[in-house]
Coordinates of C-alpha atoms in Angstrom, one line a residue:
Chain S
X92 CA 0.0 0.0 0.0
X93 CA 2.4 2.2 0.9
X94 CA 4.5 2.4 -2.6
X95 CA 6.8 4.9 -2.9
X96 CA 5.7 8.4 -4.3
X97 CA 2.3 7.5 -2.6
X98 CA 3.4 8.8 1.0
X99 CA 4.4 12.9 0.9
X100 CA 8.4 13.5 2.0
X101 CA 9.2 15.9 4.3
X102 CA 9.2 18.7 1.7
X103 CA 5.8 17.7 0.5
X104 CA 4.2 17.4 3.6
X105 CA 5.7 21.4 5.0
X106 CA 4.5 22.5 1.8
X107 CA 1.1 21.0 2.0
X108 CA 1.0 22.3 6.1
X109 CA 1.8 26.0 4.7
X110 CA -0.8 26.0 1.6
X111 CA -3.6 25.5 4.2
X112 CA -2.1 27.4 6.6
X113 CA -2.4 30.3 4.0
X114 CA -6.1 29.3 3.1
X115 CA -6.8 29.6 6.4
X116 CA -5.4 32.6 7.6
X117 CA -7.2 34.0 4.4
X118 CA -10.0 32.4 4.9
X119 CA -10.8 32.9 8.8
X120 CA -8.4 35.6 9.2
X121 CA -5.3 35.3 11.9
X122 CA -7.8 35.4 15.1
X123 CA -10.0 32.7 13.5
X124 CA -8.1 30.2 12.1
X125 CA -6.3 27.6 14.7
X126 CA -3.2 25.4 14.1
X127 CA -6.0 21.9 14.6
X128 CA -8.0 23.3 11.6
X129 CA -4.9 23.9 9.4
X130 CA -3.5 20.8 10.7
X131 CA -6.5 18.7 9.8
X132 CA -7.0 20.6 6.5
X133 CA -3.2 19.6 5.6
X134 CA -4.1 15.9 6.7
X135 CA -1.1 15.6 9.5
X136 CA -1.1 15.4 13.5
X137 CA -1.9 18.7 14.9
X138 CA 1.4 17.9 17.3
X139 CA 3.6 16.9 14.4
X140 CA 2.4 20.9 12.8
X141 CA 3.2 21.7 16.0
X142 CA 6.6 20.0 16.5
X143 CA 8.0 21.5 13.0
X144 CA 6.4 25.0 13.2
X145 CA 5.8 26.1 16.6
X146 CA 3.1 28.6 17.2
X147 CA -0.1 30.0 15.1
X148 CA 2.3 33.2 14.9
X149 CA 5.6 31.5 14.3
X150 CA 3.5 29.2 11.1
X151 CA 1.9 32.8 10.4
X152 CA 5.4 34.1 10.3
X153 CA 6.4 31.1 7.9
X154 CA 3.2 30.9 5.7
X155 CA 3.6 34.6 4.6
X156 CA 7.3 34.5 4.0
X157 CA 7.9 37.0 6.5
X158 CA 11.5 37.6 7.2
X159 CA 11.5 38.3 10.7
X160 CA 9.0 37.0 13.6
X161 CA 7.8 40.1 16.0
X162 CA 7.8 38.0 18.6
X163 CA 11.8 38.0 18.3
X164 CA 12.3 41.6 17.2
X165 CA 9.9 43.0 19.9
X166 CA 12.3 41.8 22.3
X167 CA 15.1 43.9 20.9
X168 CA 13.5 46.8 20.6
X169 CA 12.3 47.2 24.1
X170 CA 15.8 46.2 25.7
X171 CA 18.5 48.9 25.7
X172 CA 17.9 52.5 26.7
X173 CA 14.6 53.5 26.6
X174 CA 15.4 57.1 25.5
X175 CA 16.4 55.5 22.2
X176 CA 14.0 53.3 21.2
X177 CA 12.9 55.6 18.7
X178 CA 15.6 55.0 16.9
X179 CA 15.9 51.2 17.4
X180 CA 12.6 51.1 15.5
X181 CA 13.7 53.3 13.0
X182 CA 16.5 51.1 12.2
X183 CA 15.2 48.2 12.0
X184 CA 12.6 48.7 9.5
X185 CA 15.2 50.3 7.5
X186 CA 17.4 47.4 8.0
X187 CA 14.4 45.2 6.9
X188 CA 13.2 47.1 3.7
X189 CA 16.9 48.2 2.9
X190 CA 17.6 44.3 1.7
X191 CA 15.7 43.8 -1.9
X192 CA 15.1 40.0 -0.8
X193 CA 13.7 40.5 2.6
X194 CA 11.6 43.7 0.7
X195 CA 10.0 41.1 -1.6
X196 CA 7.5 39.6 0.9
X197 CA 6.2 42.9 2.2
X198 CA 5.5 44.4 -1.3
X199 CA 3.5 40.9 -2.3
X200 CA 1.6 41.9 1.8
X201 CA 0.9 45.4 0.4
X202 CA -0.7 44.0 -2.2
X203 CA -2.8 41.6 -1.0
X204 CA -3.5 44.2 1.3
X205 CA -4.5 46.4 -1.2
X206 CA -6.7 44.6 -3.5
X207 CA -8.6 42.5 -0.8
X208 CA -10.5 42.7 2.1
X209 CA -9.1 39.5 3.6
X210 CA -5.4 40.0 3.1
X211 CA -5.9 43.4 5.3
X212 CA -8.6 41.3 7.7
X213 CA -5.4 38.9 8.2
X214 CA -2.8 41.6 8.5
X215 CA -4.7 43.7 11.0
X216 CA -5.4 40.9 13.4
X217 CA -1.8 39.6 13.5
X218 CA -0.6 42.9 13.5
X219 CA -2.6 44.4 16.8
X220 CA -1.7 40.8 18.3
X221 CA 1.4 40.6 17.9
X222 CA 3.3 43.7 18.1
X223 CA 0.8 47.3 18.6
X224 CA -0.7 45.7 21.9
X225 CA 2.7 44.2 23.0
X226 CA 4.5 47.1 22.4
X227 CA 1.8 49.8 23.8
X228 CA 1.0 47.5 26.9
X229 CA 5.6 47.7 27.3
X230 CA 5.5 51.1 26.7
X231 CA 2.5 52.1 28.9
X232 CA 1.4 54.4 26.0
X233 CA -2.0 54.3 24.2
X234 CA -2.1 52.1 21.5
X235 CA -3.4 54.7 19.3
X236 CA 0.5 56.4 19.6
X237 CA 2.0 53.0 18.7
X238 CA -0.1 52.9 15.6
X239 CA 1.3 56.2 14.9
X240 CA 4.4 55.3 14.9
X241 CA 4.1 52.3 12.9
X242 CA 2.1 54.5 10.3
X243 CA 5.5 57.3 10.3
X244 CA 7.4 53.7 9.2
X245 CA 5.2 52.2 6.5
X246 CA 5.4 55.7 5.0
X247 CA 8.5 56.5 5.1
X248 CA 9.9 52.6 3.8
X249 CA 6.9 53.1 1.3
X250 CA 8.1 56.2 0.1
X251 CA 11.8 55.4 0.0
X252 CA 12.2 51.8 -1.3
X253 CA 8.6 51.5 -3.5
X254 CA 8.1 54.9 -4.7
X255 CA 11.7 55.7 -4.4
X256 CA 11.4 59.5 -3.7
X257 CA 14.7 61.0 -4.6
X258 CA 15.2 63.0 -1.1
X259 CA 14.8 60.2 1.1
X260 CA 16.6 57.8 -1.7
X261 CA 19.6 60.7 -1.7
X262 CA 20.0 60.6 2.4
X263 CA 21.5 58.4 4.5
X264 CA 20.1 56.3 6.8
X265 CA 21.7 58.8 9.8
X266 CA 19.9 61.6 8.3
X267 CA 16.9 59.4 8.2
X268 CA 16.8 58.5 11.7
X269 CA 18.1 62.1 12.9
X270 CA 14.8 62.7 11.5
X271 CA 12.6 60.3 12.8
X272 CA 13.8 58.9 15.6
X273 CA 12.8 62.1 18.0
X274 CA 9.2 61.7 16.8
X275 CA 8.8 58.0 16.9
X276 CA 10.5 58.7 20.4
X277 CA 7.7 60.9 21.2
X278 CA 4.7 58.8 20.0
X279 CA 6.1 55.9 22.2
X280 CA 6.6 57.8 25.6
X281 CA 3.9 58.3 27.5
X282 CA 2.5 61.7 27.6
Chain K
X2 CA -29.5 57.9 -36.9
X3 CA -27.4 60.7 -35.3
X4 CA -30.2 62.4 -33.1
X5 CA -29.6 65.3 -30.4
X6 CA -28.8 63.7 -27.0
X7 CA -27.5 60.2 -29.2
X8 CA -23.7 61.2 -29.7
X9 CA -22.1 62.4 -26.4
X10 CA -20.1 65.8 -27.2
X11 CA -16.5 66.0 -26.6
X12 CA -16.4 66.9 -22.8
X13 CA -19.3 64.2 -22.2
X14 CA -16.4 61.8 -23.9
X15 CA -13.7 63.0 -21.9
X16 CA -15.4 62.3 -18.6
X17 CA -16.5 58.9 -19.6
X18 CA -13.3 57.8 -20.8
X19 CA -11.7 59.1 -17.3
X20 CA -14.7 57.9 -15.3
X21 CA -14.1 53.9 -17.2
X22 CA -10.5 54.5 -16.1
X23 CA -10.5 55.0 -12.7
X24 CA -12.8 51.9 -12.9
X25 CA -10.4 50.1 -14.6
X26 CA -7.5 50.9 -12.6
X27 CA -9.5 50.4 -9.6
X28 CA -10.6 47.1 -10.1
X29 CA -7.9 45.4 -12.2
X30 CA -4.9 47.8 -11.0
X31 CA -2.6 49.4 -13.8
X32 CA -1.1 46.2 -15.4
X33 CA -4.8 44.5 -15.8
X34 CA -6.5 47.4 -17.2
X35 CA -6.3 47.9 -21.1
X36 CA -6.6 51.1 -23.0
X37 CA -8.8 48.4 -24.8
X38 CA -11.1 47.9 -22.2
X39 CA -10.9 51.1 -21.1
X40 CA -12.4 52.1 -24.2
X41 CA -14.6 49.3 -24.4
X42 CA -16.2 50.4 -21.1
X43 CA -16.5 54.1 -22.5
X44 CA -18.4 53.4 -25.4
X45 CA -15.5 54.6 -27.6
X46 CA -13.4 53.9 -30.7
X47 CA -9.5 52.9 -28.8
X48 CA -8.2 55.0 -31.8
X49 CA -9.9 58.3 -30.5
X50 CA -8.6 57.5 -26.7
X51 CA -5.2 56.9 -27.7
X52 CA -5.8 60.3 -29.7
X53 CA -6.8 62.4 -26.8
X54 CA -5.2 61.0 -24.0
X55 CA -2.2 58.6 -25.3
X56 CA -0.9 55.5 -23.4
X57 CA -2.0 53.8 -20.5
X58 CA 0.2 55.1 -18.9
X59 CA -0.3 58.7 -19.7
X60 CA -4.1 58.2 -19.3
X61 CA -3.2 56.1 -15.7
X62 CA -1.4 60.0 -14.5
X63 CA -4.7 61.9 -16.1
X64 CA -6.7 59.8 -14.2
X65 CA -5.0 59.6 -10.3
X66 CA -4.7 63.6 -10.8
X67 CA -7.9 64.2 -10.6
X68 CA -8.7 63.6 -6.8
X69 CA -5.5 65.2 -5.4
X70 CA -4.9 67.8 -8.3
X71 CA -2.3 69.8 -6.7
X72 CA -2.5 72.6 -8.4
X73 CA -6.0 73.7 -7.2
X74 CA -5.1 72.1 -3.4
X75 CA -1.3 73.5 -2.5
X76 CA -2.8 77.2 -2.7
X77 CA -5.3 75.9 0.3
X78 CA -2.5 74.4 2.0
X79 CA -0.4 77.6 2.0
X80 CA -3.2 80.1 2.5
X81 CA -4.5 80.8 6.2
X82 CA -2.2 81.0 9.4
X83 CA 1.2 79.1 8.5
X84 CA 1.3 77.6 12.3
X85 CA -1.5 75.5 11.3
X86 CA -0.4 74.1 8.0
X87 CA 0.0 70.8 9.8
X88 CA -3.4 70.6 10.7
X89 CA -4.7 71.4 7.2
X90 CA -2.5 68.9 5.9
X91 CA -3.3 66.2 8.0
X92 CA -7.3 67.3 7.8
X93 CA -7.1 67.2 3.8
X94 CA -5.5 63.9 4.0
X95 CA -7.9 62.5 6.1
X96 CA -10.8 63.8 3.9
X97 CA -9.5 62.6 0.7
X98 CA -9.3 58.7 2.0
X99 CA -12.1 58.8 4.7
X100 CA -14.6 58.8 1.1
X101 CA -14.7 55.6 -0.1
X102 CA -14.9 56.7 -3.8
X103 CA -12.2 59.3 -3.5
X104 CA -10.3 56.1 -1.7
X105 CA -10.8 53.6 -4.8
X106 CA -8.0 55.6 -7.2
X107 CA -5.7 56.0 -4.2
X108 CA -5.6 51.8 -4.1
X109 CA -5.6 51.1 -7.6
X110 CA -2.6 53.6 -7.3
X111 CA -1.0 51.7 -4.7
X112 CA -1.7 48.4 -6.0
X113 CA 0.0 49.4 -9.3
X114 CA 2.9 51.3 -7.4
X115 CA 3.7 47.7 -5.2
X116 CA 3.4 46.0 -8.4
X117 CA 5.5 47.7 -11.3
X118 CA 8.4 50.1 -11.6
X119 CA 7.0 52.0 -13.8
X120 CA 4.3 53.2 -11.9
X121 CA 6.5 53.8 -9.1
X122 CA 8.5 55.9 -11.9
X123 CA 5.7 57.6 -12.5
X124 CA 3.8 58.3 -9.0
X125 CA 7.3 59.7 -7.7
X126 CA 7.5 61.9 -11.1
X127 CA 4.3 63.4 -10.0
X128 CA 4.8 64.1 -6.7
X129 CA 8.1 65.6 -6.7
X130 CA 7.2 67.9 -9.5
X131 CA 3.4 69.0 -8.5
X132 CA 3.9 68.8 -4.5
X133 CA 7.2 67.9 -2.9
X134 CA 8.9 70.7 -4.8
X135 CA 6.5 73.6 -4.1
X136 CA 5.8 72.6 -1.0
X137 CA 9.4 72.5 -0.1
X138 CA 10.3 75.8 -1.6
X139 CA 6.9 77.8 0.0
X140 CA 8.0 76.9 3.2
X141 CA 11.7 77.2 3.1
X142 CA 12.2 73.2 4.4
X143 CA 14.0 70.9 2.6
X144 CA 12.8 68.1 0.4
X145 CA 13.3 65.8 3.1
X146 CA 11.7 67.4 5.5
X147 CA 8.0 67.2 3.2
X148 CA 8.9 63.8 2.2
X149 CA 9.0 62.9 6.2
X150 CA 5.9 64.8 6.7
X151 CA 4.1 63.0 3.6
X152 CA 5.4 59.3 4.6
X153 CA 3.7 59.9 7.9
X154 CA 0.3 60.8 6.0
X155 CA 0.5 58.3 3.3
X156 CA 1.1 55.2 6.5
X157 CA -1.6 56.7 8.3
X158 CA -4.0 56.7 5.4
X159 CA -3.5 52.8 4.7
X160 CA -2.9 51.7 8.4
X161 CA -7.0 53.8 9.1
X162 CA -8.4 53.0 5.5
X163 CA -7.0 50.0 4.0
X164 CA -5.5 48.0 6.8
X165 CA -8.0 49.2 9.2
X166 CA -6.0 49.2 12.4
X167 CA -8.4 49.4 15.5
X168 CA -7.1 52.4 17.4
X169 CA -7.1 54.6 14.3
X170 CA -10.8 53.5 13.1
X171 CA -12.2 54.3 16.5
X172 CA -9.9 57.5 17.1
X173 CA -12.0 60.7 15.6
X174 CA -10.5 62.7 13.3
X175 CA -10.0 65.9 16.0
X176 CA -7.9 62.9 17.9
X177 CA -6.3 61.8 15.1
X178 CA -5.0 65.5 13.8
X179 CA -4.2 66.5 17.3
X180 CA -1.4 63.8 17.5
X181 CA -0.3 64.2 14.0
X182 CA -0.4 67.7 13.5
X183 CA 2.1 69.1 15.7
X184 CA 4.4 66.0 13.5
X185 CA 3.6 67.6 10.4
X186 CA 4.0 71.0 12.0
X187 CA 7.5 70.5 12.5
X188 CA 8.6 68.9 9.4
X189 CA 6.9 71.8 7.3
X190 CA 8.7 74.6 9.5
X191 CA 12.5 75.6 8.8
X192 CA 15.0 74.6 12.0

């Protein structure tokens, strides 16, 4: 019964686990879907999925080719002195949209995000999970400053590797965060 | 066969060839639409659209002008007391995407600018030139400085409207510009 080429290899079997994963992150967005249903949807053991993936946000992290899991940088970011997170945050999303390969995922989110209500359903949910509430609830800021912050990033990597506006293309990333980093400070410190 | 009220006059053209572009553009994003279709949708010969408005991608800039035409909104921007210009900024933003039919040309436009250099090309082109510049140069910043100030809008607008992150949906829009427009404030005024 069990010829060869009838039972999935290790590659088949991660590649089946991260097609449903992405169905059903799509599907029931981040807060719905659960690593049972994806398991069972891929037809393995919810503890094997488990065993080779970790958590809904670490197969999340995988599933959508994310280069980086929150849930490592968030730890990062809140160690060191606190008068310079601002600029912490600043670098790293520079450091992250900066590298053409580790852009390529986010600009595939942003449109997904774009065109459809379920990509942005997704994105919201695993966002505000996994790093606004975190980060406001570290920070003992409103989460409404946090989103503020975020929104200053997306912008500004929007505008300098997608759009490619020649003045922030032109500067440096020291001017950049010269810039920045005093009012990302200032939206993450409470008031 | 030609009766009064049968063939549209010239202006009644125009507006229906822009009006079936912005619906193209909207729904299938810059690379799926087709002058084609476009014409298709308009009720007119492709030869006479290429005629008046050229390419795609000439009748793509024609098109995304319309809801943000510079020209008749930097004025507005500049006029009235210049320690508020932040505030109008961040207002006018804010009314442009909070309409759901102003919004729809804004995310074909991003779904075409995360898609394909060219529209990046051609996005930045139209920025630097129509606001960037002349923004810069009324207020006696640098180019940086407007291109910080924009990048905060432009996250803002898709983190509220397209990603629809909680804290900024249920902010109002007097909570919303009174954390943003002291931001703005500063990037728009000279060291």
């Amino acid at each position: 019964m069990a010829r060869a080429g009838r039972r999935p290899g290790p590659t088949e079997t991660r590649e089946q686990i991260i097609a449903a994963a992405r169905r059903a992150f799509a599907e029931q967005g981040y807060d719905g879907a659960t690593v049972r249903g994806i398991a069972a949807e891929a037809g393995v053991n919810a503890a094997l999925l488990h065993h080779f993936f970790g958590t809904k946000q670490q197969l999340f992290v995988v599933a959508m080719n994310f280069p980086i899991d929150p849930a490592e940088q968030l730890p990062l970011l809140l160690s060191g002195p606190p008068e310079q997170i601002g600029e912490r945050v600043a670098r790293l999303f520079l450091a992250l949209w900066g590298d053409p390969a580790g852009r390529a995922p986010f600009l595939a989110m942003l449109r997904s995000v774009a065109s459809n209500e379920q990509a942005a359903t997704m994105l919201r949910q695993f966002m505000v999970r996994t790093v606004l509430a975190r980060l406001a609830e570290a920070r003992g800021v409103p989460p409404l400053r946090v989103t503020a912050a975020a929104a200053q990033m997306i912008g500004l990597v929007m505008l300098r590797y997608v759009v490619q506006a020649p003045p922030l293309v032109d500067a440096t990333d020291d001017e950049i965060v010269e810039l920045i980093a005093p009012v990302l400070q200032n939206y993450l410190t409470p008031e």
